[in-house]
Short mmCIF file of N, CA and C in Angstrom, two decimals:
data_model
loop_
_atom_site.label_atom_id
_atom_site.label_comp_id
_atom_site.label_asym_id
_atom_site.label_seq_id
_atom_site.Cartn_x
_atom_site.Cartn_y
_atom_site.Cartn_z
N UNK M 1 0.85 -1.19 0.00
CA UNK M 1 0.00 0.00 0.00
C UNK M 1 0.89 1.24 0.00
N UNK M 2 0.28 2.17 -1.01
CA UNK M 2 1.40 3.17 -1.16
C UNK M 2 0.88 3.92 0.41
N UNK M 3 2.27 4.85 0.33
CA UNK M 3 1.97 5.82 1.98
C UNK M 3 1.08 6.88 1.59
N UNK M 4 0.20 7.57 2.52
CA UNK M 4 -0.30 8.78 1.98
C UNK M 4 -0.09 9.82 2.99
N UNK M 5 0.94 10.73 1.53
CA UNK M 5 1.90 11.78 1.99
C UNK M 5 0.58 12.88 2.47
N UNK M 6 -0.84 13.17 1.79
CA UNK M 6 -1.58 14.24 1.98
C UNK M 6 -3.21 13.91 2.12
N UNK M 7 -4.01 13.74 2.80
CA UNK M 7 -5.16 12.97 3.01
C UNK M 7 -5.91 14.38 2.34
N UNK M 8 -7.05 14.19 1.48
CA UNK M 8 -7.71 14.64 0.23
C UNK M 8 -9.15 14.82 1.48
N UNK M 9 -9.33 14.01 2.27
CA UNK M 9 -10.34 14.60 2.61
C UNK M 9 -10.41 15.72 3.38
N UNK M 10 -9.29 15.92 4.25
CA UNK M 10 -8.79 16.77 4.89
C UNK M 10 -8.85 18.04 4.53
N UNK M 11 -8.27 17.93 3.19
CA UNK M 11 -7.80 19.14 2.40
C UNK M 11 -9.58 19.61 1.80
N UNK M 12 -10.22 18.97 1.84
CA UNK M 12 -11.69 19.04 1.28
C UNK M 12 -12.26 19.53 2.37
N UNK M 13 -12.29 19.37 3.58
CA UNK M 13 -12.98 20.33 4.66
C UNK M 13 -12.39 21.16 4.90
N UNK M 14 -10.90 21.35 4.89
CA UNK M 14 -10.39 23.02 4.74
C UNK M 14 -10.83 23.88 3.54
N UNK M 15 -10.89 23.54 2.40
CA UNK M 15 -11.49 23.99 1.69
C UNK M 15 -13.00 24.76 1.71
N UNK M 16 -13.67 23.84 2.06
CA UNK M 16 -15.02 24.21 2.49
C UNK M 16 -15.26 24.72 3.65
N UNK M 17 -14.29 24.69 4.82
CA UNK M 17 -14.07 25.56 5.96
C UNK M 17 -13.70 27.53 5.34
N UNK M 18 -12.75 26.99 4.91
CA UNK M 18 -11.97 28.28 4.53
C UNK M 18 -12.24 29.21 3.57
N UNK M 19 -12.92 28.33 3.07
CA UNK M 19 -13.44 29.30 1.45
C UNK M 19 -12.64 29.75 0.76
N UNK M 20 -13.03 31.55 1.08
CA UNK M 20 -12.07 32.07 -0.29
C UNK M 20 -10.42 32.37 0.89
N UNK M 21 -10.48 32.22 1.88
CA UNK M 21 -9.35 32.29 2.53
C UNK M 21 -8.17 30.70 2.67
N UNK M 22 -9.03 29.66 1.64
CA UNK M 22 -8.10 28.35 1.44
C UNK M 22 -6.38 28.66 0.80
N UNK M 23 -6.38 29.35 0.12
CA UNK M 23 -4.79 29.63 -0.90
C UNK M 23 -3.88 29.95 0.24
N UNK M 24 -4.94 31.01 1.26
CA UNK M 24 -3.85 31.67 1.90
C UNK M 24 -3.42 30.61 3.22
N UNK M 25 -4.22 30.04 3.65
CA UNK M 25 -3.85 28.77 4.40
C UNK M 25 -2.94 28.28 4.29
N UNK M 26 -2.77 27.79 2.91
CA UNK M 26 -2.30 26.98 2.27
C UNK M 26 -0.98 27.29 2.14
N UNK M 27 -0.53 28.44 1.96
CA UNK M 27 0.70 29.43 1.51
C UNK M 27 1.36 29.81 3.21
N UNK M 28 0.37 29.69 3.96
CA UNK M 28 1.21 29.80 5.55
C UNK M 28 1.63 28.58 5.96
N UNK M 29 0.80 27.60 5.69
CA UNK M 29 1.00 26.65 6.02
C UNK M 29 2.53 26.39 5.52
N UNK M 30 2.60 26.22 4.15
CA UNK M 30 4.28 26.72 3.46
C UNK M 30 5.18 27.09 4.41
N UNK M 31 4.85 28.44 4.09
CA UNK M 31 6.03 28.97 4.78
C UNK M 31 6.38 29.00 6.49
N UNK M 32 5.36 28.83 6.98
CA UNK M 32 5.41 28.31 8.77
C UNK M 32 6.35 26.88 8.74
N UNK M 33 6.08 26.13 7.66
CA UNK M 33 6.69 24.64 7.96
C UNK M 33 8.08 25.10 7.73
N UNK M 34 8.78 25.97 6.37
CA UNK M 34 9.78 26.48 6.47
C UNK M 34 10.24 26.16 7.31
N UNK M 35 9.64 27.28 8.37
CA UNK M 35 10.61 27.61 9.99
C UNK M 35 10.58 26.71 10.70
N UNK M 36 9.87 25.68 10.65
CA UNK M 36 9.51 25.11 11.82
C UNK M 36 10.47 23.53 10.98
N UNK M 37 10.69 23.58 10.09
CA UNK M 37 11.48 22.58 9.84
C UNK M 37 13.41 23.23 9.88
N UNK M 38 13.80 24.37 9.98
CA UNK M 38 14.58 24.92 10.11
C UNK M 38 14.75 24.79 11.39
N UNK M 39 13.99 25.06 12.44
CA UNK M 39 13.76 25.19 14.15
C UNK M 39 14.19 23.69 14.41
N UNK M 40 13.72 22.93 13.59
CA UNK M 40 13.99 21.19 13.95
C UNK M 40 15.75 21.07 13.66
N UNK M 41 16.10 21.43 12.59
CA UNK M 41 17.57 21.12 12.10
C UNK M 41 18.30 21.82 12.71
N UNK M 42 18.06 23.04 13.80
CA UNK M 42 18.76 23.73 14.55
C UNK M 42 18.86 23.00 15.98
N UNK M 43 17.57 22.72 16.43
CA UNK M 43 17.60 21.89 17.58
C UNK M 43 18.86 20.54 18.01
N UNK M 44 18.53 20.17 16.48
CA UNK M 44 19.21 18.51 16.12
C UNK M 44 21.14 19.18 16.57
N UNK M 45 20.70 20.17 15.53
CA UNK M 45 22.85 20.60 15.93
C UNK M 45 22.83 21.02 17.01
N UNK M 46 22.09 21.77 18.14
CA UNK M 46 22.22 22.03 19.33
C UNK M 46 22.19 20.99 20.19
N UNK M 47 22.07 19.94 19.81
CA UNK M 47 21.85 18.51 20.53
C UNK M 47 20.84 19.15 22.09
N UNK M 48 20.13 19.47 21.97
CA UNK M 48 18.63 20.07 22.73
C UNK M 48 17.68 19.51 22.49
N UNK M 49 17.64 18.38 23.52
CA UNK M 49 16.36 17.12 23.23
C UNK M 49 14.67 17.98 23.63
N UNK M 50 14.82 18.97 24.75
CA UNK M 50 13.36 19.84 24.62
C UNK M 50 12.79 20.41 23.81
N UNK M 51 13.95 21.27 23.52
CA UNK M 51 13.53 22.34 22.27
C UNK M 51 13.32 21.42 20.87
N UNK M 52 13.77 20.40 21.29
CA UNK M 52 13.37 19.04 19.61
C UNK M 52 12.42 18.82 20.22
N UNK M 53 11.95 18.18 21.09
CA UNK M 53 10.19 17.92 21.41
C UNK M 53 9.33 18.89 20.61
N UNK M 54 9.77 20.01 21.84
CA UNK M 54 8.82 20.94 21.39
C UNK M 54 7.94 21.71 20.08
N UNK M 55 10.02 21.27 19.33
CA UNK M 55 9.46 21.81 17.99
C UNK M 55 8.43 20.70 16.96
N UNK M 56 8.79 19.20 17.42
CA UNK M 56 8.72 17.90 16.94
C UNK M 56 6.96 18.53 16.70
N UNK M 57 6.64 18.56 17.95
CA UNK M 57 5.51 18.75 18.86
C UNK M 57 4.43 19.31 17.97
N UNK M 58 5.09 20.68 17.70
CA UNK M 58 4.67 22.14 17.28
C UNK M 58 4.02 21.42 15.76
N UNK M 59 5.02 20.88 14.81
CA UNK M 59 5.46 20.58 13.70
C UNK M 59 4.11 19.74 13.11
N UNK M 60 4.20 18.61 14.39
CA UNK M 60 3.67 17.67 13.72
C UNK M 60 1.75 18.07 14.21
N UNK M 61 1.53 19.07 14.92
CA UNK M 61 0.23 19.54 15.25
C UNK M 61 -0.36 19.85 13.68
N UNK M 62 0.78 20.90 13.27
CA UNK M 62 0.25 21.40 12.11
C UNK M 62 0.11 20.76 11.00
N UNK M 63 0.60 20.00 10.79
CA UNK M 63 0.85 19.13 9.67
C UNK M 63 -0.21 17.92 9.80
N UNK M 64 -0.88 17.86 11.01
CA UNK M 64 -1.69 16.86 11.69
C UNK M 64 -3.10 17.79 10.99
N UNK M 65 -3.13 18.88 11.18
CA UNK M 65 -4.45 19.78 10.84
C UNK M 65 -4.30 19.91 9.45
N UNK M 66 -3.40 19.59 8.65
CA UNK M 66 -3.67 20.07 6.86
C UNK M 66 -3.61 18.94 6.55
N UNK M 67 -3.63 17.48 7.37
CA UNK M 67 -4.01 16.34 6.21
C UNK M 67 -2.15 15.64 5.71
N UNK M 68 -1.49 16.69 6.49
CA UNK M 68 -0.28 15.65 5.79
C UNK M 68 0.30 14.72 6.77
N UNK M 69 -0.18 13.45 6.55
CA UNK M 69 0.09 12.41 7.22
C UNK M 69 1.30 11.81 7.72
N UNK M 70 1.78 11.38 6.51
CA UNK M 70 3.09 10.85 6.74
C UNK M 70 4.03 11.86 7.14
N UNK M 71 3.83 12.97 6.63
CA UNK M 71 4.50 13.72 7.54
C UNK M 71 4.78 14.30 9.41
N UNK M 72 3.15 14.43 9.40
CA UNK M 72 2.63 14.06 10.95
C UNK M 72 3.44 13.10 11.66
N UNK M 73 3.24 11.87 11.58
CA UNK M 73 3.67 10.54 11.49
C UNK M 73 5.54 10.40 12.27
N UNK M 74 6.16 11.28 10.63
CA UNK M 74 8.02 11.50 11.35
C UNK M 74 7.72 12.40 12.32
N UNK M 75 7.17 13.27 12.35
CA UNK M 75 7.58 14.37 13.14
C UNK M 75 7.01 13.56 14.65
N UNK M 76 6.03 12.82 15.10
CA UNK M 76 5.69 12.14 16.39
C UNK M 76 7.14 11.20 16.58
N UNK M 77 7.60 10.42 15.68
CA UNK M 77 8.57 9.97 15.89
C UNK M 77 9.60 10.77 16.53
N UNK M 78 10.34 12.15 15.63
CA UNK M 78 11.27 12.67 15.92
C UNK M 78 10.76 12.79 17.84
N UNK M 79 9.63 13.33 17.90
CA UNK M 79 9.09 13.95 19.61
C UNK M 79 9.29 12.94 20.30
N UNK M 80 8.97 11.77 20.05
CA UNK M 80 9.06 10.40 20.63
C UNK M 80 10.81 10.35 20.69
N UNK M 81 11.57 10.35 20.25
CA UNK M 81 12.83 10.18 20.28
C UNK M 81 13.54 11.62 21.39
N UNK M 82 12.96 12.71 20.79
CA UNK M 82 13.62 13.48 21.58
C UNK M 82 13.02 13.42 23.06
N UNK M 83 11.85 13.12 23.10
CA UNK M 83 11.68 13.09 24.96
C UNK M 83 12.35 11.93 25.56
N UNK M 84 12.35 10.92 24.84
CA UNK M 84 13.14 9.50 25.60
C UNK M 84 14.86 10.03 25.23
N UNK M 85 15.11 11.53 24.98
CA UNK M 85 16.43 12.10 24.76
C UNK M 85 17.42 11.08 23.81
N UNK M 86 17.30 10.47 23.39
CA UNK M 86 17.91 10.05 21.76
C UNK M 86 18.05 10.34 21.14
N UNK M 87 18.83 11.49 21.27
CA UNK M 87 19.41 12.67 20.16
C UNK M 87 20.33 11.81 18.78
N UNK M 88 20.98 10.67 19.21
CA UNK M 88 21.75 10.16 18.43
C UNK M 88 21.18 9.18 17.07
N UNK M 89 19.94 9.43 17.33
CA UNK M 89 18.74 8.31 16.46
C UNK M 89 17.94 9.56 15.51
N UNK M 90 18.10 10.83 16.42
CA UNK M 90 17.34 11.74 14.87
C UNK M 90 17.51 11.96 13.65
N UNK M 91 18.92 11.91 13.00
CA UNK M 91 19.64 11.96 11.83
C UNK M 91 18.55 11.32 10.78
N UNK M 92 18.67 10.14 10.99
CA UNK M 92 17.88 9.55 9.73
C UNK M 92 16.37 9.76 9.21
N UNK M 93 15.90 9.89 10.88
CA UNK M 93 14.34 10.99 10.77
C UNK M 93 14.43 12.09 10.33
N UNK M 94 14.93 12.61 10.73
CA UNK M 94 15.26 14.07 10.38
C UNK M 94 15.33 14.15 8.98
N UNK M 95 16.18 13.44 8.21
CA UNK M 95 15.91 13.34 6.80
C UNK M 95 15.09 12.98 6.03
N UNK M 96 14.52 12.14 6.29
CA UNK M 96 12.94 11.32 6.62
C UNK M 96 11.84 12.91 6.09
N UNK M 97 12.20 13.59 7.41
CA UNK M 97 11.00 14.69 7.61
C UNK M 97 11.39 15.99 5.88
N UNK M 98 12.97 16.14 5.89
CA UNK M 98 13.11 16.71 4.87
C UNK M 98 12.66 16.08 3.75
N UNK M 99 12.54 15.02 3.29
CA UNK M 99 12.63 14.49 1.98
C UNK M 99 10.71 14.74 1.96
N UNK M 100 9.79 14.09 2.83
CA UNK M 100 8.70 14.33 3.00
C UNK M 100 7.81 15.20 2.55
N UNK M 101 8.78 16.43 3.46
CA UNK M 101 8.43 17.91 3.44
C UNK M 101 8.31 18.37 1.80
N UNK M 102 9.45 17.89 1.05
CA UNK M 102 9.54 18.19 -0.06
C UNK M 102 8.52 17.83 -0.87
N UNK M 103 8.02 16.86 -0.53
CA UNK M 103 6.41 16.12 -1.23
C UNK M 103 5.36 17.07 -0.87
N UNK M 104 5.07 16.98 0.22
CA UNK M 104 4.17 17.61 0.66
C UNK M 104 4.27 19.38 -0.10
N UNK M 105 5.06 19.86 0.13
CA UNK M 105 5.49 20.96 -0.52
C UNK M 105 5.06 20.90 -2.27
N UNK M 106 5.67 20.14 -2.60
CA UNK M 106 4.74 19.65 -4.22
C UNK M 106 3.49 19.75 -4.29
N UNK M 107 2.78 19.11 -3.59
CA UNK M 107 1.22 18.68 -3.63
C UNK M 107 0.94 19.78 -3.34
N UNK M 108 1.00 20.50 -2.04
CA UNK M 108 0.33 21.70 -1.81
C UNK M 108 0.52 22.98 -2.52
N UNK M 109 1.67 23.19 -3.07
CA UNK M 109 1.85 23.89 -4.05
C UNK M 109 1.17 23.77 -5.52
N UNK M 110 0.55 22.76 -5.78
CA UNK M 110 -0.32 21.97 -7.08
C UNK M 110 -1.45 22.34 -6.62
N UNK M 111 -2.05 22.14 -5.57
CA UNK M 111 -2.98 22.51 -4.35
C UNK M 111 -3.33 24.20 -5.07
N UNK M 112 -2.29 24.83 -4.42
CA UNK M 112 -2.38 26.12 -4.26
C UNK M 112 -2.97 26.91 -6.13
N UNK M 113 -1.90 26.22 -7.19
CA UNK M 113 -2.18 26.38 -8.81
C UNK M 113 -4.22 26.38 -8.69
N UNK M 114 -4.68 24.99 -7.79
CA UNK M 114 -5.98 24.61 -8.41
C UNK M 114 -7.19 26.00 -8.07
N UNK M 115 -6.41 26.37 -6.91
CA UNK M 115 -7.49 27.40 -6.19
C UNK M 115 -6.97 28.61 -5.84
N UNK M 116 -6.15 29.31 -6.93
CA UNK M 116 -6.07 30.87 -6.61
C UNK M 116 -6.84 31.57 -7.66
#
């Protein structure tokens, strides 16, 4: 079974939640993950297992509310790792979450083409 990087129904009640304010959602959503995936790769070199929760935390809330799953998914992992402080096990998640991000970033950006 393939993974599913972006759940469609999700994105269908934001839609119909949001109306004509969906693009712009959509476009924060963007650029918030930016930071908040930047905030993660800073944490990781600070070897700062809280501030990796926290951000893990932060990360995967939002990404939990727009439907992107598998992304959701690493980021509970990364939180799960950083509270049991296993800083030495994030590397490969961590890349995990970048490569992801980059999907998700696709789709919602295709997303964004359908409804401005």
């Amino acid at each position: 079974m393939a993974e599913l990087h972006v759940d469609n129904a999700v994105l269908e009640t934001l839609r119909d939640v949001m109306e004509d304010e969906y693009s712009l959602l959509l476009e924060t959503f963007l650029a918030d993950s930016e930071e908040r995936l930047r905030l993660l790769l800073d944490t990781a070199q600070g070897a700062d297992a809280q501030a990796m929760r926290l951000a893990a935390h932060s990360f995967k809330g939002s990404c939990s509310n727009m439907g992107a799953v598998l992304l959701a998914s690493l980021c509970k992992e990364l939180e799960e790792l950083a509270r049991r402080e296993r800083l030495d096990e994030v590397v490969p998640v961590l890349e995990q979450v970048q490569r992801e991000f980059a999907i998700v970033r696709i789709l919602f950006k295709a997303e964004l083409q359908r409804y401005r």
